[in-house]
Amino acid sequence: MRAVVVSQWGGPEVLTETEIERPVPGLNEILVRVHAAGVNPVDGKTRASGGLITWGETPIVGWDVSGTVEAVGPGVTLYSPGDEVYGMPHFPRQAGGYAEYVVGPARHFARKPASLDHVGAAALPLAALTAWQALVDTAGVTAGQRVLVHAAAGGVGHLAVQIAKARGAYVIGTASAGKHELVRELGADEVIDYRTADFEDVVTDVDIVIDSLGGEHGQRSLKVLKPGGHLVTLPSPDDVPAAGAEGVHTGWTLVEPDFRGLVEIAALVEAGKLRPVIDTVLPLAQASKAHEIVEQGRTTGKIVLTVA
């Protein structure tokens, strides 16, 4: 099968298309023919240094995939060959998403939302599960709460805005002025231009902050949280500030495979409450170009590679 492998840890140019052996599904696993693969910032970070991940004999980055079930291993009853699925297998271990075929546990996938094509579905798993697990599982967002989403037009941010809104929250997003219209279309009640205003000067009484930027944003975000509020930090545990006000919850959330979360996300898509915004679509052979775009840090929504 075709795959884009990491020839050595380094810049986008180390991504090389080659032929490798097709994987075989084992117990409780499925083999998925990949139609599209999502590209995320973590792909580039791990490609650059290998990170803390245990890699296979042939390092292949990528976790977001959407495709059709090619074969099922012993014990699998959820799916049959031909079923359309999407998912984020094995994260944070190697999944090998930049390839024609991927193997993973059956419950690391869910049925693809019928209203999305494979490109749209491949844009969802990692970013949408990150937003879902941060907002719902970690912070317990409820109707009427005030939620601040940093980088609200980004890969995680634009989905977090929609999920928070679907749960009945009042949503505030930060974004550059040119992206305000999109963020409002996605459901934000307020949008702040981070280039012309400091969010902590104009926002108060927030229940939940989703911080996908890190750095100084965590410490600044503590100033806008209510006592008992949640600051969910996504980039790194090093970006988590010490709790400020009494009762404020701070912590780092690392996304994990989540069958039930994927089912809930698909239900939101089918209900018209969640849609992925696609910034750029490129063929698998141009994975290095996709990484160059992601690393510029100005992407609106997601970048997706077409495979099949």
Tab-separated table of C-alpha atoms in Angstrom:
chain	number	residue	atom	x	y	z
A	1	MET	CA	0.000	0.000	0.000
A	2	ARG	CA	1.001	3.633	-0.414
A	3	ALA	CA	2.007	5.486	2.717
A	4	VAL	CA	3.766	8.712	3.651
A	5	VAL	CA	6.524	7.826	6.106
A	6	VAL	CA	8.947	9.845	8.210
A	7	SER	CA	12.410	9.231	6.759
A	8	GLN	CA	14.017	10.929	9.783
A	9	TRP	CA	12.782	13.336	12.438
A	10	GLY	CA	12.823	16.874	11.085
A	11	GLY	CA	10.956	19.394	8.928
A	12	PRO	CA	8.070	18.779	6.527
A	13	GLU	CA	10.522	17.695	3.828
A	14	VAL	CA	11.216	14.414	5.686
A	15	LEU	CA	7.748	13.111	4.739
A	16	THR	CA	8.249	10.645	1.898
A	17	GLU	CA	5.719	8.623	-0.073
A	18	THR	CA	6.612	4.948	-0.399
A	19	GLU	CA	5.171	1.424	-0.601
A	20	ILE	CA	4.879	-0.688	2.544
A	21	GLU	CA	3.028	-3.847	3.544
A	22	ARG	CA	-0.676	-3.612	4.231
A	23	PRO	CA	-1.534	-4.260	7.916
A	24	VAL	CA	-3.681	-7.209	8.979
A	25	PRO	CA	-6.465	-6.871	11.568
A	26	GLY	CA	-6.061	-8.892	14.767
A	27	LEU	CA	-8.466	-9.670	17.596
A	28	ASN	CA	-11.201	-7.006	17.897
A	29	GLU	CA	-9.590	-4.943	15.124
A	30	ILE	CA	-10.764	-3.714	11.751
A	31	LEU	CA	-8.852	-2.891	8.581
A	32	VAL	CA	-10.011	0.407	7.126
A	33	ARG	CA	-9.372	1.550	3.568
A	34	VAL	CA	-8.599	5.234	4.122
A	35	HIS	CA	-10.414	7.690	1.848
A	36	ALA	CA	-9.224	10.827	3.654
A	37	ALA	CA	-6.888	11.691	6.534
A	38	GLY	CA	-7.050	14.782	8.711
A	39	VAL	CA	-3.946	16.835	9.476
A	40	ASN	CA	-3.409	18.223	12.989
A	41	PRO	CA	-0.688	20.297	14.671
A	42	VAL	CA	0.341	17.240	16.710
A	43	ASP	CA	1.263	15.514	13.443
A	44	GLY	CA	3.921	18.131	12.794
A	45	LYS	CA	5.170	18.223	16.380
A	46	THR	CA	5.756	14.479	16.435
A	47	ARG	CA	7.248	14.477	12.930
A	48	ALA	CA	9.777	17.081	14.054
A	49	SER	CA	11.194	15.150	17.001
A	50	GLY	CA	9.380	11.864	17.511
A	51	GLY	CA	7.972	13.247	20.750
A	52	LEU	CA	7.167	10.777	23.517
A	53	ILE	CA	5.322	8.380	21.230
A	54	THR	CA	6.325	4.752	20.675
A	55	TRP	CA	6.686	4.412	16.909
A	56	GLY	CA	6.435	1.406	14.660
A	57	GLU	CA	9.328	0.080	12.609
A	58	THR	CA	8.216	2.460	9.864
A	59	PRO	CA	7.120	5.766	11.451
A	60	ILE	CA	3.879	7.017	9.884
A	61	VAL	CA	2.161	10.070	11.352
A	62	GLY	CA	-1.546	10.848	11.276
A	63	TRP	CA	-4.534	9.763	13.373
A	64	ASP	CA	-7.700	11.218	11.826
A	65	VAL	CA	-9.145	8.894	9.198
A	66	SER	CA	-12.399	8.280	7.366
A	67	GLY	CA	-12.937	5.319	5.076
A	68	THR	CA	-14.571	1.962	4.495
A	69	VAL	CA	-14.110	-1.249	6.411
A	70	GLU	CA	-12.065	-3.637	4.274
A	71	ALA	CA	-11.884	-6.577	6.701
A	72	VAL	CA	-12.719	-7.407	10.313
A	73	GLY	CA	-10.683	-9.410	12.789
A	74	PRO	CA	-11.958	-12.148	15.126
A	75	GLY	CA	-14.454	-10.914	17.711
A	76	VAL	CA	-15.694	-7.863	15.797
A	77	THR	CA	-19.489	-7.605	15.583
A	78	LEU	CA	-19.941	-3.827	15.204
A	79	TYR	CA	-18.941	-3.609	11.551
A	80	SER	CA	-18.861	-5.532	8.296
A	81	PRO	CA	-16.786	-4.958	5.155
A	82	GLY	CA	-18.132	-1.981	3.236
A	83	ASP	CA	-19.291	-0.014	6.285
A	84	GLU	CA	-18.227	3.631	6.319
A	85	VAL	CA	-16.409	4.629	9.508
A	86	TYR	CA	-14.357	7.460	10.927
A	87	GLY	CA	-12.066	7.596	13.931
A	88	MET	CA	-8.782	8.308	15.666
A	89	PRO	CA	-7.230	4.894	16.385
A	90	HIS	CA	-4.461	4.270	18.915
A	91	PHE	CA	-3.772	7.898	19.898
A	92	PRO	CA	-1.227	8.778	21.229
A	93	ARG	CA	0.459	5.624	19.897
A	94	GLN	CA	1.169	5.293	16.179
A	95	ALA	CA	-1.922	4.855	14.013
A	96	GLY	CA	-0.369	5.418	10.582
A	97	GLY	CA	-3.141	7.613	9.213
A	98	TYR	CA	-1.173	8.859	6.213
A	99	ALA	CA	-1.640	5.586	4.362
A	100	GLU	CA	-4.082	3.701	2.158
A	101	TYR	CA	-5.000	1.302	4.972
A	102	VAL	CA	-5.152	1.566	8.755
A	103	VAL	CA	-5.744	-1.087	11.421
A	104	GLY	CA	-7.215	-0.285	14.818
A	105	PRO	CA	-9.536	-1.535	17.558
A	106	ALA	CA	-13.131	-1.588	16.306
A	107	ARG	CA	-14.276	0.730	19.088
A	108	HIS	CA	-11.707	3.369	18.154
A	109	PHE	CA	-14.024	4.035	15.194
A	110	ALA	CA	-17.711	4.882	14.776
A	111	ARG	CA	-20.015	5.021	11.788
A	112	LYS	CA	-19.309	8.025	9.608
A	113	PRO	CA	-21.988	10.747	9.703
A	114	ALA	CA	-24.094	10.056	6.608
A	115	SER	CA	-24.414	13.755	5.784
A	116	LEU	CA	-20.631	14.214	5.453
A	117	ASP	CA	-18.306	12.988	2.739
A	118	HIS	CA	-15.029	11.369	3.783
A	119	VAL	CA	-13.115	14.653	3.636
A	120	GLY	CA	-15.522	16.259	6.095
A	121	ALA	CA	-15.537	13.224	8.376
A	122	ALA	CA	-11.728	12.974	8.408
A	123	ALA	CA	-11.578	16.573	9.666
A	124	LEU	CA	-13.437	15.676	12.850
A	125	PRO	CA	-12.069	12.931	15.117
A	126	LEU	CA	-9.050	14.373	16.927
A	127	ALA	CA	-10.189	17.996	17.063
A	128	ALA	CA	-13.846	17.254	17.806
A	129	LEU	CA	-13.016	14.645	20.451
A	130	THR	CA	-10.578	17.102	22.037
A	131	ALA	CA	-13.331	19.719	22.229
A	132	TRP	CA	-15.934	17.188	23.421
A	133	GLN	CA	-13.740	15.675	26.129
A	134	ALA	CA	-12.597	19.113	27.330
A	135	LEU	CA	-16.069	20.650	27.456
A	136	VAL	CA	-18.318	17.728	28.347
A	137	ASP	CA	-16.214	15.128	30.132
A	138	THR	CA	-13.739	17.400	31.921
A	139	ALA	CA	-15.562	20.695	32.513
A	140	GLY	CA	-19.132	19.340	32.497
A	141	VAL	CA	-20.569	22.208	30.459
A	142	THR	CA	-24.265	22.867	31.069
A	143	ALA	CA	-26.903	25.162	29.601
A	144	GLY	CA	-26.542	28.798	30.574
A	145	GLN	CA	-22.843	28.649	31.404
A	146	ARG	CA	-20.397	31.136	29.915
A	147	VAL	CA	-17.638	29.521	27.840
A	148	LEU	CA	-14.558	31.292	26.468
A	149	VAL	CA	-12.861	29.564	23.511
A	150	HIS	CA	-9.420	30.799	22.514
A	151	ALA	CA	-8.490	30.546	18.811
A	152	ALA	CA	-12.159	30.075	18.040
A	153	ALA	CA	-11.610	29.706	14.282
A	154	GLY	CA	-8.882	27.072	14.641
A	155	GLY	CA	-9.105	23.308	14.314
A	156	VAL	CA	-10.264	22.592	17.875
A	157	GLY	CA	-11.701	26.045	18.499
A	158	HIS	CA	-14.290	26.129	15.719
A	159	LEU	CA	-15.664	22.779	16.869
A	160	ALA	CA	-15.581	23.749	20.554
A	161	VAL	CA	-17.703	26.814	19.763
A	162	GLN	CA	-20.349	24.612	18.133
A	163	ILE	CA	-20.326	21.909	20.811
A	164	ALA	CA	-20.617	24.457	23.618
A	165	LYS	CA	-23.486	26.171	21.794
A	166	ALA	CA	-25.229	22.838	21.195
A	167	ARG	CA	-25.055	22.217	24.957
A	168	GLY	CA	-26.810	25.529	25.616
A	169	ALA	CA	-23.840	27.633	26.668
A	170	TYR	CA	-23.217	31.329	26.056
A	171	VAL	CA	-20.080	31.264	23.896
A	172	ILE	CA	-17.327	33.881	23.633
A	173	GLY	CA	-14.525	33.365	21.121
A	174	THR	CA	-11.218	35.050	20.395
A	175	ALA	CA	-10.115	35.397	16.767
A	176	SER	CA	-8.612	37.888	14.357
A	177	ALA	CA	-11.099	40.359	12.857
A	178	GLY	CA	-11.222	38.623	9.481
A	179	LYS	CA	-12.569	35.455	11.101
A	180	HIS	CA	-15.288	37.052	13.244
A	181	GLU	CA	-18.079	36.467	10.752
A	182	LEU	CA	-17.316	32.751	10.565
A	183	VAL	CA	-17.075	32.375	14.346
A	184	ARG	CA	-20.466	34.084	14.751
A	185	GLU	CA	-21.958	31.844	12.049
A	186	LEU	CA	-20.767	28.856	14.057
A	187	GLY	CA	-22.717	30.074	17.064
A	188	ALA	CA	-20.524	32.411	19.117
A	189	ASP	CA	-22.478	35.077	20.997
A	190	GLU	CA	-19.454	37.365	21.289
A	191	VAL	CA	-16.152	37.519	19.383
A	192	ILE	CA	-13.080	39.398	20.583
A	193	ASP	CA	-10.304	40.580	18.286
A	194	TYR	CA	-7.198	39.517	20.207
A	195	ARG	CA	-5.109	41.948	18.160
A	196	THR	CA	-6.949	45.030	19.371
A	197	ALA	CA	-8.182	44.038	22.840
A	198	ASP	CA	-6.958	42.015	25.807
A	199	PHE	CA	-9.711	39.490	26.459
A	200	GLU	CA	-9.255	39.710	30.247
A	201	ASP	CA	-10.214	43.397	30.087
A	202	VAL	CA	-13.557	42.781	28.371
A	203	VAL	CA	-14.680	39.349	29.606
A	204	THR	CA	-15.846	38.411	33.112
A	205	ASP	CA	-17.739	35.703	34.986
A	206	VAL	CA	-16.672	32.822	32.759
A	207	ASP	CA	-17.426	29.241	33.792
A	208	ILE	CA	-15.133	27.437	31.344
A	209	VAL	CA	-12.086	28.457	29.309
A	210	ILE	CA	-10.787	26.226	26.504
A	211	ASP	CA	-7.137	27.177	25.927
A	212	SER	CA	-5.594	25.718	22.786
A	213	LEU	CA	-2.836	28.358	22.673
A	214	GLY	CA	-0.901	27.893	25.912
A	215	GLY	CA	1.846	30.231	27.008
A	216	GLU	CA	0.629	33.350	28.804
A	217	HIS	CA	-3.009	32.684	27.861
A	218	GLY	CA	-3.484	30.304	30.766
A	219	GLN	CA	-2.412	32.740	33.454
A	220	ARG	CA	-4.428	35.538	31.848
A	221	SER	CA	-7.484	33.296	31.592
A	222	LEU	CA	-7.556	32.778	35.359
A	223	LYS	CA	-8.562	36.446	35.682
A	224	VAL	CA	-11.887	35.905	33.872
A	225	LEU	CA	-12.991	32.689	35.618
A	226	LYS	CA	-15.620	32.485	38.311
A	227	PRO	CA	-14.773	30.654	41.539
A	228	GLY	CA	-15.386	27.004	40.746
A	229	GLY	CA	-14.707	27.567	37.052
A	230	HIS	CA	-12.619	25.337	34.775
A	231	LEU	CA	-9.540	26.200	32.747
A	232	VAL	CA	-8.868	23.331	30.338
A	233	THR	CA	-5.391	23.550	28.811
A	234	LEU	CA	-4.733	21.608	25.603
A	235	PRO	CA	-1.174	22.236	24.252
A	236	SER	CA	1.040	20.890	27.063
A	237	PRO	CA	1.039	20.253	30.832
A	238	ASP	CA	3.764	22.903	31.002
A	239	ASP	CA	1.135	25.490	29.981
A	240	VAL	CA	-1.132	24.805	32.980
A	241	PRO	CA	-0.960	27.702	35.472
A	242	ALA	CA	-1.351	27.228	39.200
A	243	ALA	CA	-4.990	27.759	40.198
A	244	GLY	CA	-5.743	31.387	41.020
A	245	ALA	CA	-9.088	32.012	42.696
A	246	GLU	CA	-10.250	29.536	45.299
A	247	GLY	CA	-12.044	26.589	43.759
A	248	VAL	CA	-10.843	27.212	40.195
A	249	HIS	CA	-10.005	23.955	38.428
A	250	THR	CA	-6.972	23.856	36.138
A	251	GLY	CA	-5.532	20.951	34.208
A	252	TRP	CA	-4.199	19.515	30.986
A	253	THR	CA	-6.439	17.333	28.829
A	254	LEU	CA	-4.988	14.901	26.292
A	255	VAL	CA	-7.508	13.484	23.859
A	256	GLU	CA	-8.012	9.715	23.745
A	257	PRO	CA	-9.918	7.279	21.499
A	258	ASP	CA	-13.598	7.420	22.413
A	259	PHE	CA	-16.299	5.396	20.674
A	260	ARG	CA	-19.141	7.028	22.614
A	261	GLY	CA	-17.742	10.501	21.928
A	262	LEU	CA	-17.566	9.789	18.199
A	263	VAL	CA	-21.196	8.626	18.270
A	264	GLU	CA	-22.264	11.836	20.058
A	265	ILE	CA	-20.300	13.974	17.605
A	266	ALA	CA	-21.897	12.205	14.633
A	267	ALA	CA	-25.325	12.814	16.172
A	268	LEU	CA	-24.588	16.548	16.408
A	269	VAL	CA	-23.536	16.558	12.756
A	270	GLU	CA	-26.712	14.769	11.683
A	271	ALA	CA	-28.796	17.209	13.749
A	272	GLY	CA	-27.229	20.158	11.914
A	273	LYS	CA	-25.496	21.435	15.066
A	274	LEU	CA	-21.895	20.686	14.116
A	275	ARG	CA	-19.975	21.074	10.875
A	276	PRO	CA	-16.280	20.947	10.122
A	277	VAL	CA	-14.752	23.922	8.333
A	278	ILE	CA	-12.234	22.775	5.730
A	279	ASP	CA	-9.350	25.141	5.052
A	280	THR	CA	-7.408	23.125	2.466
A	281	VAL	CA	-7.668	19.733	0.753
A	282	LEU	CA	-4.509	18.161	-0.707
A	283	PRO	CA	-3.600	14.723	-2.065
A	284	LEU	CA	-1.654	12.342	0.186
A	285	ALA	CA	1.511	12.927	-1.873
A	286	GLN	CA	1.488	16.573	-0.740
A	287	ALA	CA	1.528	15.806	2.989
A	288	SER	CA	4.682	17.883	3.406
A	289	LYS	CA	2.888	20.928	1.972
A	290	ALA	CA	-0.002	20.321	4.382
A	291	HIS	CA	2.457	20.373	7.296
A	292	GLU	CA	3.983	23.610	6.047
A	293	ILE	CA	0.531	25.220	6.042
A	294	VAL	CA	-0.358	23.957	9.529
A	295	GLU	CA	2.917	25.211	10.963
A	296	GLN	CA	2.183	28.746	9.776
A	297	GLY	CA	-0.474	28.823	12.510
A	298	ARG	CA	-3.083	30.704	10.490
A	299	THR	CA	-5.355	27.845	9.438
A	300	THR	CA	-9.102	28.346	9.606
A	301	GLY	CA	-10.653	25.017	10.487
A	302	LYS	CA	-8.904	21.879	9.236
A	303	ILE	CA	-6.585	20.580	6.521
A	304	VAL	CA	-7.377	17.184	5.000
A	305	LEU	CA	-5.472	14.792	2.742
A	306	THR	CA	-7.322	12.727	0.141
A	307	VAL	CA	-6.076	9.149	-0.027
A	308	ALA	CA	-8.356	6.714	-1.870
